[in-house]
Amino acid sequence: MLLNAIAGAPRRTLALMSAVCVAMLAFGMYLQHVVGLEPCPMCIVQRYALIGVAVCAGLASARAQKGWWMSWGVLALGLAGFGAFTAARQSWLQWFPPEVATCGRDFYGMIENYSLSRAIPMIFRGSGDCTAIDWTFLGGSIANWSFLWFTLFGLVLLVLLLRRGQV
């Protein structure tokens, strides 16, 4: 029944997914600018992945042509998988922090001062900031909740692409 509701109206489902992504981004901005939490490099990467999912899902919902929304849906699925991977890596760092935790450079500082081939591994290496759990909800950190949402988005996109792609 739930699968039929998801696959029955792909454009509405994609528009809702885009709206949820925008709400999550707004909440992240609230945590940063009102509560005062500083995002770590992995949080920033997850934020970019969330922006990508929102944009791709929004564009997918804009037109009824099957090829159009399926193409954007595939891109959104890839970005959701990338976001889930990054959030899972951060959750793992939070559960099993490295013995030597150092505060790393911020994301923009890394990109501005290092070549891309050197900055990307630095981003995913994780710093002391990425292991800190500054906010929790129902026992889960921001990275845990981010992983759950990216996984949910990925599953919904997979259902849409597999069930509606056959029609």
XYZ file of C-alpha atoms in Angstrom:
167
model
C 0.000 0.000 0.000
C 2.798 2.416 0.899
C 4.745 1.388 -2.199
C 1.699 2.086 -4.363
C 1.318 5.520 -2.774
C 4.979 6.326 -3.468
C 5.046 4.983 -7.011
C 1.512 6.132 -7.893
C 2.388 9.819 -7.916
C 6.102 10.167 -8.650
C 6.021 13.914 -9.257
C 4.314 14.597 -5.927
C 6.668 12.236 -4.137
C 9.697 13.965 -5.656
C 8.309 17.424 -4.830
C 7.704 16.332 -1.233
C 11.239 14.932 -1.047
C 12.615 18.244 -2.285
C 10.564 20.144 0.296
C 11.781 17.873 3.114
C 15.381 18.458 1.995
C 14.838 22.228 2.075
C 13.324 21.952 5.569
C 16.332 19.919 6.726
C 18.701 22.526 5.277
C 16.768 25.271 7.065
C 17.054 23.326 10.329
C 20.793 22.975 9.756
C 21.056 26.736 9.270
C 19.075 27.210 12.481
C 21.472 24.952 14.382
C 24.443 26.828 12.944
C 23.304 30.438 13.189
C 20.891 30.422 16.153
C 22.129 27.588 18.368
C 25.767 28.255 17.487
C 26.938 24.826 16.312
C 29.850 24.909 13.865
C 29.629 22.368 11.031
C 32.621 20.102 10.489
C 33.956 19.298 6.983
C 31.847 16.123 6.771
C 28.729 18.064 7.790
C 29.381 20.529 4.990
C 29.760 17.706 2.461
C 26.449 16.242 3.677
C 24.871 19.662 3.323
C 26.005 19.859 -0.308
C 24.664 16.356 -0.963
C 21.325 17.402 0.560
C 21.234 20.490 -1.670
C 21.922 18.226 -4.648
C 19.102 15.838 -3.711
C 16.724 18.785 -3.235
C 17.598 20.332 -6.593
C 17.501 17.037 -8.520
C 14.234 15.924 -6.909
C 12.726 19.370 -7.518
C 13.751 19.335 -11.171
C 12.489 15.761 -11.526
C 9.080 16.812 -10.256
C 8.897 19.773 -12.652
C 7.954 17.827 -15.797
C 5.782 14.809 -16.445
C 7.996 13.286 -19.139
C 9.213 9.915 -17.952
C 12.749 10.299 -19.272
C 13.072 13.702 -17.606
C 12.099 12.705 -14.082
C 13.892 9.369 -14.292
C 17.164 11.057 -15.318
C 16.980 13.541 -12.475
C 15.851 10.742 -10.150
C 18.971 8.726 -10.950
C 21.135 11.761 -10.163
C 19.257 12.300 -6.893
C 19.734 8.619 -6.040
C 23.479 8.927 -6.564
C 23.644 12.030 -4.384
C 21.552 10.362 -1.678
C 23.951 7.411 -1.709
C 26.932 9.757 -1.465
C 25.308 11.635 1.426
C 24.488 8.370 3.211
C 28.091 7.206 2.797
C 29.445 10.451 4.252
C 26.974 10.394 7.154
C 27.782 6.730 7.868
C 31.496 7.530 7.922
C 30.908 10.408 10.339
C 28.709 8.227 12.560
C 31.449 5.607 12.612
C 33.988 8.293 13.613
C 31.661 9.394 16.405
C 31.202 5.858 17.708
C 34.887 4.935 17.363
C 36.848 8.173 17.599
C 40.514 8.063 16.603
C 43.041 8.111 19.414
C 44.550 11.366 18.227
C 41.811 13.903 17.628
C 42.909 17.170 16.137
C 40.897 20.094 14.956
C 41.217 20.156 11.222
C 40.860 23.008 8.805
C 37.449 24.064 7.662
C 36.173 22.902 4.270
C 36.674 26.236 2.485
C 40.171 26.643 3.898
C 41.102 23.209 2.575
C 39.757 23.917 -0.912
C 41.403 27.353 -1.090
C 44.837 26.278 0.169
C 45.269 22.786 -1.255
C 44.794 21.122 -4.598
C 41.563 19.184 -4.997
C 43.420 15.860 -5.033
C 44.888 16.705 -1.623
C 41.815 18.418 -0.129
C 39.299 15.621 -0.782
C 41.152 13.026 1.347
C 41.557 15.660 4.084
C 37.793 16.232 4.107
C 36.995 12.539 4.533
C 39.765 11.863 7.006
C 37.695 13.610 9.610
C 38.949 15.920 12.300
C 38.246 16.249 15.976
C 35.225 18.331 15.055
C 33.703 15.447 13.094
C 33.839 13.152 16.118
C 32.119 15.616 18.437
C 28.453 15.053 19.194
C 27.083 18.508 19.919
C 23.369 17.825 19.422
C 21.184 14.745 19.797
C 17.547 13.907 19.242
C 16.063 10.636 20.507
C 19.575 9.345 21.134
C 20.873 9.997 17.627
C 23.441 12.565 16.556
C 23.057 14.813 13.528
C 25.156 12.364 11.498
C 22.934 9.439 12.546
C 19.766 11.278 11.544
C 21.384 12.444 8.334
C 22.235 8.838 7.458
C 18.647 7.734 8.122
C 17.188 10.499 5.941
C 19.625 9.925 3.081
C 18.854 6.203 3.233
C 15.103 6.895 3.213
C 15.498 9.232 0.229
C 17.543 6.584 -1.564
C 14.971 3.865 -0.913
C 12.087 6.056 -2.083
C 14.005 7.006 -5.226
C 14.853 3.363 -5.862
C 11.180 2.373 -5.534
C 10.171 5.165 -7.911
C 12.782 4.263 -10.490
C 12.146 0.524 -10.375
C 8.345 0.520 -10.194
C 7.617 3.468 -12.465
C 10.435 2.668 -14.852
C 8.609 -0.477 -15.977
C 5.481 1.370 -17.073
